[in-house]
Structure formats: C-alpha cells, structure tokens
Coordinates of C-alpha atoms and ligand atoms in Angstrom, one line a residue:
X223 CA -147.6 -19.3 76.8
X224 CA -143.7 -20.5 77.7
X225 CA -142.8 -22.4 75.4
X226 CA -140.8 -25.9 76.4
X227 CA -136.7 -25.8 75.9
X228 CA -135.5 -27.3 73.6
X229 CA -131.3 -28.2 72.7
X230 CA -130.3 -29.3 69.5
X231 CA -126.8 -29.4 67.9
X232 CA -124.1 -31.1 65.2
X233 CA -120.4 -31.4 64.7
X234 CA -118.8 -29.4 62.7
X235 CA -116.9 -32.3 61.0
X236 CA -117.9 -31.9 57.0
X237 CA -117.8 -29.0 54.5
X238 CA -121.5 -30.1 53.7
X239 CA -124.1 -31.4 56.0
X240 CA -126.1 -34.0 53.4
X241 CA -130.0 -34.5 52.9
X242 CA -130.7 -37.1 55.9
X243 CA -129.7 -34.0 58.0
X244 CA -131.9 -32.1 56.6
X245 CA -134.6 -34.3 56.0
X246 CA -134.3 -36.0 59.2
X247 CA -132.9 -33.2 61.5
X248 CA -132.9 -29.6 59.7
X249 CA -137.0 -29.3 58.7
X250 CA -137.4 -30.7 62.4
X251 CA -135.4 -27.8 63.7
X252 CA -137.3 -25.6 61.6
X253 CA -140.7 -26.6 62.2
X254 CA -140.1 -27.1 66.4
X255 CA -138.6 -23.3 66.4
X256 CA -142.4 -22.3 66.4
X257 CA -143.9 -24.1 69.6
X258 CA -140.3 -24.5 71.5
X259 CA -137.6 -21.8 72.5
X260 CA -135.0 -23.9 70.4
X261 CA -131.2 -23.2 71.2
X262 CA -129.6 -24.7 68.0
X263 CA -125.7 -25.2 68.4
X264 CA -122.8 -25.7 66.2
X265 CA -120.7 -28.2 68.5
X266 CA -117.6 -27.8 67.5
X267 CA -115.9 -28.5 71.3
X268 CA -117.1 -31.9 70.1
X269 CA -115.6 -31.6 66.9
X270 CA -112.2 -31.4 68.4
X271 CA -111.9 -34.8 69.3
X272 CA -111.6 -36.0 65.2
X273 CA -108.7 -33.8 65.7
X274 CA -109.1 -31.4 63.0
X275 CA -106.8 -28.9 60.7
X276 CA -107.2 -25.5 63.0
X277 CA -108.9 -23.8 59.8
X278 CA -111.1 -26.4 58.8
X279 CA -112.6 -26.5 61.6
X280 CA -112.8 -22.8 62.0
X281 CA -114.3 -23.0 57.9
X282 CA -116.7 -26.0 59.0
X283 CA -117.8 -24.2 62.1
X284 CA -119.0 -21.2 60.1
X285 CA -120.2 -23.8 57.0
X286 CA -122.4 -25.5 59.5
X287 CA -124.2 -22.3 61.2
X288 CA -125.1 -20.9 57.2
X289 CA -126.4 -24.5 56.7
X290 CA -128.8 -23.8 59.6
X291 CA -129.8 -20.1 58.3
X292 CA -129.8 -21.8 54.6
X293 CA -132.9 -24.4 55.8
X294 CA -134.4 -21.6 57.5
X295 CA -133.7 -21.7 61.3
X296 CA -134.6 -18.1 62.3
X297 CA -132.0 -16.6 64.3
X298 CA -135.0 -13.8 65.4
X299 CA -136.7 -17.1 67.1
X300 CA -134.6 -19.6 68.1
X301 CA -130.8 -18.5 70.0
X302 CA -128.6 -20.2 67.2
X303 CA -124.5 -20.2 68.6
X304 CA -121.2 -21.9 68.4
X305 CA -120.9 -24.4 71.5
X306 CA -117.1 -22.5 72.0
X307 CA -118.8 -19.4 72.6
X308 CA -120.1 -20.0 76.0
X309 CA -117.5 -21.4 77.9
X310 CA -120.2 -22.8 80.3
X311 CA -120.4 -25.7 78.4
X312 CA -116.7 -26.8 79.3
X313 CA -117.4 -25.9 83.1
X314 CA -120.4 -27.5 83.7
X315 CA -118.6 -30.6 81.7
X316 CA -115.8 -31.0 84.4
X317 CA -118.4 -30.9 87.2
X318 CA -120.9 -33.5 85.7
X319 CA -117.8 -35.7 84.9
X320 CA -117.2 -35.9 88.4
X321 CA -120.3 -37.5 88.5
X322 CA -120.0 -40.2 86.2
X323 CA -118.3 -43.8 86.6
X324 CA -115.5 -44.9 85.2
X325 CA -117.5 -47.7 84.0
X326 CA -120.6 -45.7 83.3
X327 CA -118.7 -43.8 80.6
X328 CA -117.0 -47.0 79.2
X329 CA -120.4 -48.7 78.5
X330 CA -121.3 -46.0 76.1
X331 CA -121.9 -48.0 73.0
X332 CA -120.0 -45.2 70.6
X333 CA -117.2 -45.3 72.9
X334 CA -117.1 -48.8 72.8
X335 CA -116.9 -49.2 69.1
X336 CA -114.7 -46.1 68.2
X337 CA -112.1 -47.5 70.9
X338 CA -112.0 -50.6 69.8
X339 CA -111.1 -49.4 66.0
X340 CA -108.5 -47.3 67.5
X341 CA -107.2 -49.0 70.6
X342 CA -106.3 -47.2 73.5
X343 CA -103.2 -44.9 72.8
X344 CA -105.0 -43.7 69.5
X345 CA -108.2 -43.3 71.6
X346 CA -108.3 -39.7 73.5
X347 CA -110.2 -39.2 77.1
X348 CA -111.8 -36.5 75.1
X349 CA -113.7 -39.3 73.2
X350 CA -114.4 -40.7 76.6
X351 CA -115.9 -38.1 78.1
X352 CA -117.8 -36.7 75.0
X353 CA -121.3 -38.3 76.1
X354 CA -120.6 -36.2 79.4
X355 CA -119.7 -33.2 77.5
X356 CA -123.3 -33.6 75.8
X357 CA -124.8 -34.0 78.9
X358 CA -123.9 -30.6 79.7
X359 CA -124.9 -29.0 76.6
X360 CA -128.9 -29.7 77.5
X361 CA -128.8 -29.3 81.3
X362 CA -127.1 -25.8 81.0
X363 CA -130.2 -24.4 79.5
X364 CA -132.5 -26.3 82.1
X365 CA -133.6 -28.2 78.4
X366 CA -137.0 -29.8 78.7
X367 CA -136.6 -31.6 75.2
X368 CA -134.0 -33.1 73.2
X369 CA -134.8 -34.2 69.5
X370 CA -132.9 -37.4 69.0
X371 CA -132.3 -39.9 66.4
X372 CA -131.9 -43.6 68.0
X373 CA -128.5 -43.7 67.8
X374 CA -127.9 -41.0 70.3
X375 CA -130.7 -42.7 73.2
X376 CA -128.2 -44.0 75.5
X377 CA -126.5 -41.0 75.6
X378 CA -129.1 -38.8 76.4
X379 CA -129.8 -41.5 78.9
X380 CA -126.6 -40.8 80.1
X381 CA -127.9 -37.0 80.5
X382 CA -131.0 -37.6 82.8
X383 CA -129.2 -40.2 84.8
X384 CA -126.8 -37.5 85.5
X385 CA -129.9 -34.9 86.1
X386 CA -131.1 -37.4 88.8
X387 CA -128.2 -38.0 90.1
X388 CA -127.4 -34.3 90.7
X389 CA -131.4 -34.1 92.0
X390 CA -130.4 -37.1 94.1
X391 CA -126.8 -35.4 95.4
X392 CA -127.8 -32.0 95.7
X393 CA -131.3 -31.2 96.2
X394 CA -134.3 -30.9 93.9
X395 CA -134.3 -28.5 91.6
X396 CA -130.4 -28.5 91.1
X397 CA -130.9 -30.0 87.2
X398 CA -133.6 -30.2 85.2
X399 CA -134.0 -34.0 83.6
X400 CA -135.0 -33.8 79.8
X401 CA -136.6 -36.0 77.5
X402 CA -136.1 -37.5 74.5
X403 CA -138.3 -35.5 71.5
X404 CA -138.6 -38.6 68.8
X405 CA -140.5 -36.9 65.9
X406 CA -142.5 -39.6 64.7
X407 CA -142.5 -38.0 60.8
X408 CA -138.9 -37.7 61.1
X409 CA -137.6 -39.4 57.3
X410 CA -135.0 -41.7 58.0
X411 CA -133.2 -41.3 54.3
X412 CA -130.4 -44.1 53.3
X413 CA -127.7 -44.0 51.0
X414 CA -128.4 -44.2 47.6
X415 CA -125.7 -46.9 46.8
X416 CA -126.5 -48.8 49.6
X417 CA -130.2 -48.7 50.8
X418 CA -130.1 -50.7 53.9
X419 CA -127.4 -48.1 55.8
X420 CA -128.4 -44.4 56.4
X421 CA -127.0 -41.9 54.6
X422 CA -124.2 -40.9 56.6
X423 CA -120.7 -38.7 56.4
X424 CA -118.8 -41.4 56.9
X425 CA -119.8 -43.7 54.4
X426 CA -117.2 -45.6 52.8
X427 CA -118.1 -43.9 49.5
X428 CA -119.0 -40.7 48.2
X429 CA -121.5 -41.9 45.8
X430 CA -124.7 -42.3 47.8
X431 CA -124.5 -39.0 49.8
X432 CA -126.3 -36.6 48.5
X433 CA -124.6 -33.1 49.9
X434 CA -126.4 -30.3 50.3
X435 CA -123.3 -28.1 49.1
X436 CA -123.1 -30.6 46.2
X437 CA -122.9 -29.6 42.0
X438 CA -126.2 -29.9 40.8
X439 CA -124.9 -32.1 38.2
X440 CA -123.1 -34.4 40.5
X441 CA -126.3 -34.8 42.7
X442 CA -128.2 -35.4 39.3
X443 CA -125.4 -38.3 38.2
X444 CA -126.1 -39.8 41.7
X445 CA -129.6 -39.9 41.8
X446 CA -129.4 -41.2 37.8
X447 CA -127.1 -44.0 39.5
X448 CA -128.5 -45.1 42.5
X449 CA -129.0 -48.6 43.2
X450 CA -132.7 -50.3 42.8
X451 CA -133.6 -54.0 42.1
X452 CA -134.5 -55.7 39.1
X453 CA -138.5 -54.8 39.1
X454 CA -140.4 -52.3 37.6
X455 CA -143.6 -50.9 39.4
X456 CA -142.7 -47.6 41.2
X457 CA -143.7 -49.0 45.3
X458 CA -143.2 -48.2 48.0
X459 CA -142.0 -51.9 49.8
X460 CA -138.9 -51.1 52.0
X461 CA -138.6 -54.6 52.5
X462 CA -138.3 -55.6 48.5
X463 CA -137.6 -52.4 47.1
X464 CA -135.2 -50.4 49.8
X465 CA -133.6 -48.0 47.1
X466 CA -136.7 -47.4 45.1
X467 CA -138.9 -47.1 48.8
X468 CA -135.7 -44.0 50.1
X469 CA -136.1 -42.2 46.8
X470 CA -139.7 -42.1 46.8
X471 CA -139.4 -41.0 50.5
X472 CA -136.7 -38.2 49.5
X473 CA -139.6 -37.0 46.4
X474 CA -142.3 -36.7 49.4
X475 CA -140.2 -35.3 51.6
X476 CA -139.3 -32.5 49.4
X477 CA -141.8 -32.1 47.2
X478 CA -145.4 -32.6 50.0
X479 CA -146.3 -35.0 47.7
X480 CA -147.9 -38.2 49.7
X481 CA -146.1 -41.5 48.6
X482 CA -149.2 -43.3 47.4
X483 CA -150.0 -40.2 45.2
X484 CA -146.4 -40.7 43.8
X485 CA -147.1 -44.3 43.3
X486 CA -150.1 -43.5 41.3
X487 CA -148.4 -41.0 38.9
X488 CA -145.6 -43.4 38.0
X489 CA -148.4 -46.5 37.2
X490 CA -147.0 -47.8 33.7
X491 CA -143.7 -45.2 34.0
X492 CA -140.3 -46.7 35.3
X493 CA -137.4 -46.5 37.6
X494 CA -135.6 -44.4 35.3
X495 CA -138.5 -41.8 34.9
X496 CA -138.9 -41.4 38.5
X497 CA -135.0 -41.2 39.4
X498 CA -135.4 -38.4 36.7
X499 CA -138.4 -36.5 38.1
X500 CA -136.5 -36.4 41.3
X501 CA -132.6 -35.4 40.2
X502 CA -134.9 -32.0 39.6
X503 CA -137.0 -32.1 42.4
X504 CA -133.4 -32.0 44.3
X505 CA -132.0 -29.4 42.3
X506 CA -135.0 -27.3 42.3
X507 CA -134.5 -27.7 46.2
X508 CA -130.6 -27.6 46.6
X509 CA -130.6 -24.2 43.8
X510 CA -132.4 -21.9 46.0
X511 CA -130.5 -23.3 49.7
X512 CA -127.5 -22.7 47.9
X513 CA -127.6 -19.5 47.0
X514 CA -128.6 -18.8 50.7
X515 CA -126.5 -20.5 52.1
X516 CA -123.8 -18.2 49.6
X517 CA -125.3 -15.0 51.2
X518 CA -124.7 -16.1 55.1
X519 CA -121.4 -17.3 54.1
X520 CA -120.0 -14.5 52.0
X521 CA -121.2 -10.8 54.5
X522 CA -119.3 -12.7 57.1
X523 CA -120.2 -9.4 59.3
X524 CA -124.0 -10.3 59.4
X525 CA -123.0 -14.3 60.0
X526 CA -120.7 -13.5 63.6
X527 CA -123.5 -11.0 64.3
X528 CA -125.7 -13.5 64.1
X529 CA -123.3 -15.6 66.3
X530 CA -122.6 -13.3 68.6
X531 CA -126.0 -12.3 69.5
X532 CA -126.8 -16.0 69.7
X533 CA -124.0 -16.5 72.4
X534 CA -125.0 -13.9 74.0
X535 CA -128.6 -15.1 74.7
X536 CA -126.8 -18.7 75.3
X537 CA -124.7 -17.3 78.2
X538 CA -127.3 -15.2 80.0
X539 CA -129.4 -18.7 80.5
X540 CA -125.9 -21.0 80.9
X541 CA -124.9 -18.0 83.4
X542 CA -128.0 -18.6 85.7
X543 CA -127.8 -22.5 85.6
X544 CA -124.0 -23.1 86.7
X545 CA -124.4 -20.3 89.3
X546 CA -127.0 -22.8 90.7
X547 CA -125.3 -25.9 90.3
X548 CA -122.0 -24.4 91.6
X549 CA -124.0 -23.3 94.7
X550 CA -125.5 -26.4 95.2
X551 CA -122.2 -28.5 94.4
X552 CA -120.1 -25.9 97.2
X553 CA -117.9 -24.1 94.7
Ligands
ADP723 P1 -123.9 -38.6 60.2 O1 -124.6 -39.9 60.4 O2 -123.8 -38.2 58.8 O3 -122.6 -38.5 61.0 P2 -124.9 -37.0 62.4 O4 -124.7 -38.2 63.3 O5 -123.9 -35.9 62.5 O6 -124.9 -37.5 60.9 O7 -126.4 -36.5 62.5 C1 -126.8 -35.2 62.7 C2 -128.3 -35.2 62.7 O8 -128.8 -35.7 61.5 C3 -128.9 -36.1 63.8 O9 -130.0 -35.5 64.3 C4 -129.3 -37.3 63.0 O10 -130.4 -38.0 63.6 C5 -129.7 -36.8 61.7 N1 -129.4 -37.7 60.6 C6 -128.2 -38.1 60.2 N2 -128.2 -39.0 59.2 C7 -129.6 -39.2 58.9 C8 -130.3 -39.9 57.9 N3 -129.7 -40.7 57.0 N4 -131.6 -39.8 57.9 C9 -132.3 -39.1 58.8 N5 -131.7 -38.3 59.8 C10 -130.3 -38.3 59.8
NA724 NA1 -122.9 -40.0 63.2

C-alpha cells in the first residue's frame, strides 16, 4: 500500500527543543513514520529570519536533527534533511510568491503581530514572505498531510489556497492541495510557571520550560517548583487546577499511565508527592534521550550521512515537482 505524504518540520532557533515538542510534535512524528512516508525537516531557511550568529545556527541546525534521531525518528523510514539542502525549496518559494497578494501575505496573523512589535524598518520581507516559504516546503513533495498545531492553520491555509490557485492558473494536477493532520491525542503541555500559556521557547522565563537538553537536576528543581493552587486532591480539572491538570498530563504522557489511574494512586497523597514521582518519571525519560542524542551529536560522520542521504531522497521528489510546475508556469 502507498502510503499518504506527509511534511513536517521546526526552526532551528534553540540549543534544546523542550517537552511540548516532544510531547505534542516529536512522539507524533514518531508514531505517523509507520503509516505515512514522513519527510521530517530541519528549517533552518526559516531560521534565518531571527537573524542568527552564523555558528549557532550551523550548531542549532545539527542540535535539532539529533533531537529528532534522539525521540526516535528513523532515518531508514522517514527522509529526515536540512530545508538548506535542497535548494528547491527557495525556488519554488519565488514562484509561489508571485502568486500571493500583497495583502494576502499582510493578513497573516504572525506577521501581523511580529510587525507590529518591530515596526517596519526592524521588520524583514523575509518575515513577510515566510508563510509563502512554508507553502513551498509541503507542495514540493506533492504533501497529502501536514500535522499542525492551531497556531500554524492559517498558514497552511495560506498553502492550499496557493495549491488551488496554481490548479486554477495552470491546470489540474499542477500542485497537490494538503490537509491539515490535527492528531486528536496530541498533549497540549503548558508552562510549568504559568499554566494557562503553552510551554513555549520564548517564554519570558526560563523556569517553566522544561528542555529536553536540560540538567536533570535543574529539570527536577522545576518540576519541585511549579506553580499549583492552594488545594490538595491530585485532579485532573484544567479549569480549577491548570498546573496540577499539565503535570498530570506530562506523567501520562510519559509514563502510558491513564490520568484517572494516576488520580487513583495519589488518593490521600499530595501535590508534593506527585511533583516528586514525576521529577523522576522525567529524568528517567530525559537520561536515556540524552545519551542519544550525545551519540548523533558527537560521530558527526554518521549525523551528515544521515543528512546527506536524507537530501538526497528530498531532492529526487523536489526535482520531479518543480520540473512540473516550471513547465506548467512557462519557465
Ligand atoms: P515554540 O512554541 O516553543 O516556539 P514551535 O512553534 O517551534 O514551538 O513548535 C514546534 C512544534 O511543537 C509544533 O508542531 C508545535 O505544535 C509543537 N508544540 C510547541 N509547543 C507545544 C506545547 N506547549 N504543547 C504541545 N505541542 C507544542
Ligand atoms: Na512558536
């Protein structure tokens, strides 16, 4: 049986992804590799418009890709690669941004938002034209499926309006118009200080991210310290008990344990035994990713040949797609 395309990717903007992208992206990956052909990219073309130091992005790149091997994306299974590596990605970006409004672009709500903290000199047209950028990432491998969290919807909006419109343009059959993949069990983790906002890099501190590159101990402090309510009973009640509900969702998560079987153990116990129970449930999980992670990162041989095979299978698809679309555009 073929199995359905799929196109998947992050920034390379952090020396550690943290454990909402694992819980909520990584053991997605993972798991989708089986039924899907899954191309899993680092995106670090997109990275670029941060503006990054030249080598910490190069580091971060490399970082990110062992964080995918580490959480068990199989590089046998799945075509994992750095976005850079196919330069098919930049091409079909200038043609499909000839396709898109002025306007179209400026409505993007992340656009919106990021422009309006920076104004418009300290605003780059790379910013601008990132959505369209991401657009061609999943039509150059004629992607079926996109795994999304709801904060990237209206882009990948943007990226089937674009399909049609090229459908529309150029004939049937010139781009293939993906949907969304929402994983329904998909954990939606949120930061341990603050347990009404995800856990996200750029949180305004440190203290509720838990990294997956992280000291054990640290992890352990933060856990120990995150915030809860004044109660007692172990529930799960995101409503009423939002930090005691995420870290029982991070203990089932990680553990297989079902929450009302959690609730059960900790009848009579407290906050302060569970938060306990699950600083080594997370470093009984980040111990053993760790030290994989360790071995992609240091036989930096077997990581670019892992890379380089992975582009290599990228560009043979990319290769067939903008031949088509170039045809069909007149170039
Ligand atoms: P961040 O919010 O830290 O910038 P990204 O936007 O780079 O994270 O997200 C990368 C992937 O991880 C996306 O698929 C996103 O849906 C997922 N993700 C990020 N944060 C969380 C979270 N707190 N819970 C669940 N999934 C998350
Ligand atoms: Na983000």
């Amino acid at each position: 049986a073929v199995r359905p395309r799929l196109f998947s990717g992050m920034q390379p903007t952090s020396d550690s992804l943290h454990l909402g992208n694992y819980l909520g992206a990584l053991t997605q990956w993972v798991a989708l590799q089986e039924t899907h052909e899954a191309l899993y990219c680092v995106v670090d073309l997109h990275a670029l418009t941060v503006s990054p130091d030249p080598a910490v992005l190069r580091h971060r790149t490399r970082s990110t890709a062992a964080q995918y091997l580490a959480a068990g994306v199989d590089p046998e299974r799945s075509i994992l690669f750095v976005q850079s590596h196919v330069a098919a990605h930049a091409e079909l970006a200038w043609l499909l941004s000839c396709q898109t409004g002025f306007g179209e672009a400026g409505r993007m709500t992340q656009f919106k938002d990021k422009s309006a903290k920076h104004g418009a000199e300290g605003t780059s047209v790379g910013l601008f034209t990132y959505p369209v950028l991401m657009a061609a990432d999943i039509l150059l491998y004629d992607t079926r499926l996109v795994p999304v969290g709801e904060d990237q919807r209206q882009h990948l909006e943007l990226s089937r309006n674009l399909a049609q419109r090229m459908n529309t343009r150029f004939g049937a059959g010139t781009a293939i118009v993906p949907e969304p993949h929402i994983v329904a069990a998909t954990a939606k983790i949120y930061d341990l200080q603050d347990p009404t906002s995800k856990m996200s890099k750029s949180a305004a501190s440190p203290n509720g991210i838990i990294e997956l590159l992280d000291d054990p101990k640290v992890v352990a402090k933060r856990i120990r310290s995150a915030v809860t309510d004044t109660g007692r009973e172990v529930q799960y009640d995101p409503e009423a008990k939002a930090g005691v509900s995420n870290l029982l969702t991070i203990f089932s998560a990680l553990t297989g344990t079902a929450i009302a079987t959690l609730e059960a153990d900790y009848v009579g116990k407290g906050y302060g035994d569970l938060k306990k129970d699950l600083a080594e449930v997370v470093i009984d999980f980040l111990a053993p990713f760790q030290a994989r992670f360790t071995g992609y990162l240091d036989d930096p041989d077997a990581l670019d040949d892992i890379l380089a095979d992975g582009a290599e299978r990228a560009r043979e698809i990319a290769a067939t797609t903008l031949a088509r679309m170039y045809d069909r555009v007149g170039l």
